[in-house]
PDB file of C-alpha atoms in Angstrom:
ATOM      1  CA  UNK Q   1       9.613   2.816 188.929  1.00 70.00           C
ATOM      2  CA  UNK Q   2       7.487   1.051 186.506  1.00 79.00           C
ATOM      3  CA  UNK Q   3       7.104   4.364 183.933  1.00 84.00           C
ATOM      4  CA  UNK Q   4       8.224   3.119 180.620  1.00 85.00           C
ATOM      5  CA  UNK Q   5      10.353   6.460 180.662  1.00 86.00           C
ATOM      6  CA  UNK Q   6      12.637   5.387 183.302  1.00 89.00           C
ATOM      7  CA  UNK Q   7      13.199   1.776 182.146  1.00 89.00           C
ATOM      8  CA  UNK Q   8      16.331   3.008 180.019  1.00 88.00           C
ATOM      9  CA  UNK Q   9      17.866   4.377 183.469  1.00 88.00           C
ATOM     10  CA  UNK Q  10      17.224   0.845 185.415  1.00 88.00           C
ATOM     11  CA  UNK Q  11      18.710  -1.005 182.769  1.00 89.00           C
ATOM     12  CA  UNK Q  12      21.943   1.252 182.855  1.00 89.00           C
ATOM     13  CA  UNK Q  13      21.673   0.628 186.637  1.00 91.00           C
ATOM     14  CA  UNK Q  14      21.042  -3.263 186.448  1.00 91.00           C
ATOM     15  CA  UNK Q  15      24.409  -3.175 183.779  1.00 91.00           C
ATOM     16  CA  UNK Q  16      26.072  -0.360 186.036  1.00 92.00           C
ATOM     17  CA  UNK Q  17      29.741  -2.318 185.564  1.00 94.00           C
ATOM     18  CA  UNK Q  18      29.596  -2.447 181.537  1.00 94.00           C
ATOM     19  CA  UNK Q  19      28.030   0.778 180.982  1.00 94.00           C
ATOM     20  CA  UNK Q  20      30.698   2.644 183.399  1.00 96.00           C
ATOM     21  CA  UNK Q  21      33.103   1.431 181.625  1.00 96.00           C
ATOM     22  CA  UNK Q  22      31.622   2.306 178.571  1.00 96.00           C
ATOM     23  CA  UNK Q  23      31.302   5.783 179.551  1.00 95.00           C
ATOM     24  CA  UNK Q  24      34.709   6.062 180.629  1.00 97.00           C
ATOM     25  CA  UNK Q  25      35.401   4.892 176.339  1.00 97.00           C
ATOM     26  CA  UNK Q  26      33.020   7.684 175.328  1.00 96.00           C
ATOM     27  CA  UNK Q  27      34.042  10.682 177.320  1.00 96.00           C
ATOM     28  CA  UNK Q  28      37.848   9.924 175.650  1.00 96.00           C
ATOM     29  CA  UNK Q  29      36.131   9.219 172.290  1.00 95.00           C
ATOM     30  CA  UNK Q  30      33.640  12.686 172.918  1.00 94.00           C
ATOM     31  CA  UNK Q  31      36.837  14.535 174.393  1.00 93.00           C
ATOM     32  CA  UNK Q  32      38.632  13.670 171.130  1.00 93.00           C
ATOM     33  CA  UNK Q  33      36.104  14.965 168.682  1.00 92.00           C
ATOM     34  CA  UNK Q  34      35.764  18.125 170.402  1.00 92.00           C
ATOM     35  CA  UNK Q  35      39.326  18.555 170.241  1.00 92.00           C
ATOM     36  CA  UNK Q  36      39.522  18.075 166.980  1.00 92.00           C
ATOM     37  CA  UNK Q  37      36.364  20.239 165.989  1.00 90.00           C
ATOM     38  CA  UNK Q  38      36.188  23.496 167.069  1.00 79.00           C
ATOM     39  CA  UNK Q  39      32.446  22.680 168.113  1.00 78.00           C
ATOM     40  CA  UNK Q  40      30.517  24.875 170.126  1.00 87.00           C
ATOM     41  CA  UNK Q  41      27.807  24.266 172.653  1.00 91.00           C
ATOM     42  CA  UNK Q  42      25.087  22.471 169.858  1.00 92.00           C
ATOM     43  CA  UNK Q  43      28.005  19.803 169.313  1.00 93.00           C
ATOM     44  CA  UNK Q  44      29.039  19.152 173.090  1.00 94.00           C
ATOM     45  CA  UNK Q  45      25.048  19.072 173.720  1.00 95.00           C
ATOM     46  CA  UNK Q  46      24.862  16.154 170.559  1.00 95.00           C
ATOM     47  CA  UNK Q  47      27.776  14.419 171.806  1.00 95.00           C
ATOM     48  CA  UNK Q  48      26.386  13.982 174.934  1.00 95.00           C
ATOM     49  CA  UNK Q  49      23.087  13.045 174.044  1.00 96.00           C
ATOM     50  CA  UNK Q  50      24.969  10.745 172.052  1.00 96.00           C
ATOM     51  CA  UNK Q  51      26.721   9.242 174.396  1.00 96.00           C
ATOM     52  CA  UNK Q  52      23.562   8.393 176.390  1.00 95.00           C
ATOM     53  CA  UNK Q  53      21.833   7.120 173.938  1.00 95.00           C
ATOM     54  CA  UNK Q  54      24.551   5.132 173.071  1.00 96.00           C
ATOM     55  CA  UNK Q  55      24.905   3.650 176.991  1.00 96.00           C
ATOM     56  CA  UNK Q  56      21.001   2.952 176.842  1.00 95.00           C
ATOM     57  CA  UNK Q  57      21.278   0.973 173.632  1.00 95.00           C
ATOM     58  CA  UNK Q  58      24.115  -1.197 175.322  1.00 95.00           C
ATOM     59  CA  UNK Q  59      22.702  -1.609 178.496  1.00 94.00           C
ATOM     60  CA  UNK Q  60      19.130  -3.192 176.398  1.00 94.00           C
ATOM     61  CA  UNK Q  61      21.486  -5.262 174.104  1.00 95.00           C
ATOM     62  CA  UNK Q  62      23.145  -6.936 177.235  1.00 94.00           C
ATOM     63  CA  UNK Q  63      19.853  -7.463 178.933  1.00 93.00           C
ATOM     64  CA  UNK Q  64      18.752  -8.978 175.824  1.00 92.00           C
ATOM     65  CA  UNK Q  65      21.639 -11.483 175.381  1.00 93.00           C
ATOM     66  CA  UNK Q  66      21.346 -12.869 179.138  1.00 90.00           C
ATOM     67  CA  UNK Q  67      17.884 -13.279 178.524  1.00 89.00           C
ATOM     68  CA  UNK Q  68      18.088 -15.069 175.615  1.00 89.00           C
ATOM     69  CA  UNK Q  69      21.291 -16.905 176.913  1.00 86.00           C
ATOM     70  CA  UNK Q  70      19.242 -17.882 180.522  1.00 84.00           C
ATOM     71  CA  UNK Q  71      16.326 -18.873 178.192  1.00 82.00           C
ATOM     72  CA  UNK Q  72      18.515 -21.719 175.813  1.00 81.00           C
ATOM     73  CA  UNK Q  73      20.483 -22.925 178.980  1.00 77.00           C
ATOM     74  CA  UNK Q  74      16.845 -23.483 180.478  1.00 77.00           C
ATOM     75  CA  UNK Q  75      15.702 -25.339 177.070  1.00 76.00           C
ATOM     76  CA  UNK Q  76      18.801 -27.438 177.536  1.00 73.00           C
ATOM     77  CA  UNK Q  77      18.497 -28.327 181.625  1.00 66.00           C
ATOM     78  CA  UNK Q  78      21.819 -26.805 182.240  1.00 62.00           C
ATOM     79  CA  UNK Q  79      20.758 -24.005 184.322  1.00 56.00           C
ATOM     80  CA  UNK Q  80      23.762 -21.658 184.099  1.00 56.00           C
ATOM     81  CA  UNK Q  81      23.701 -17.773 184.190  1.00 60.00           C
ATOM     82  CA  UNK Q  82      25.128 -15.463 181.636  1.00 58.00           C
ATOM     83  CA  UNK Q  83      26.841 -13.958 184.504  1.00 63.00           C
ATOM     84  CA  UNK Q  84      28.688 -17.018 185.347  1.00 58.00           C
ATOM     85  CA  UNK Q  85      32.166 -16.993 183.166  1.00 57.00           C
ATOM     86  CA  UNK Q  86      32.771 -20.854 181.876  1.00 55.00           C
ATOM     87  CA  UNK Q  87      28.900 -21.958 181.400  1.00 53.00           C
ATOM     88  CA  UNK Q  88      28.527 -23.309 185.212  1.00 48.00           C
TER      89      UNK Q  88
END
């Protein structure tokens, strides 16, 4: 659980709310385009890989912001958790 490979995957699983429902976005927005475009199986194989890469990108910017948001409550004493809504 430590690879460097799978760290993508437990970040998706530590964000497994946000990313779901960023999923449910992309299948609609991935649906759409191959409606549209009469792609074959190259552009439902990119639009996937797409979409993943897109969910692993969000799931590290998130992890970023509550770390960064945990560290500058800690600077200031006020102890509060990005996951708490209203600062504490």
């Amino acid at each position: 659980m430590k690879s460097p490979w799978l760290k993508p995957l437990i970040l998706c699983g530590q964000h497994s709310l946000e990313i779901f429902c960023l999923g449910v976005f992309l299948a609609f927005a991935g649906h759409f385009i191959l409606a549209e475009v009469a792609g074959g199986a190259a552009l439902h194989a990119l639009i996937s890989l797409g979409g993943i890469l897109i969910m692993c990108g969000m799931a590290w910017i998130i992890s970023w912001y509550k770390h960064v948001a945990d560290k500058s409550a800690s600077r200031k004493g006020i102890g509060a958790n990005a996951d708490m809504a209203g600062g504490g």
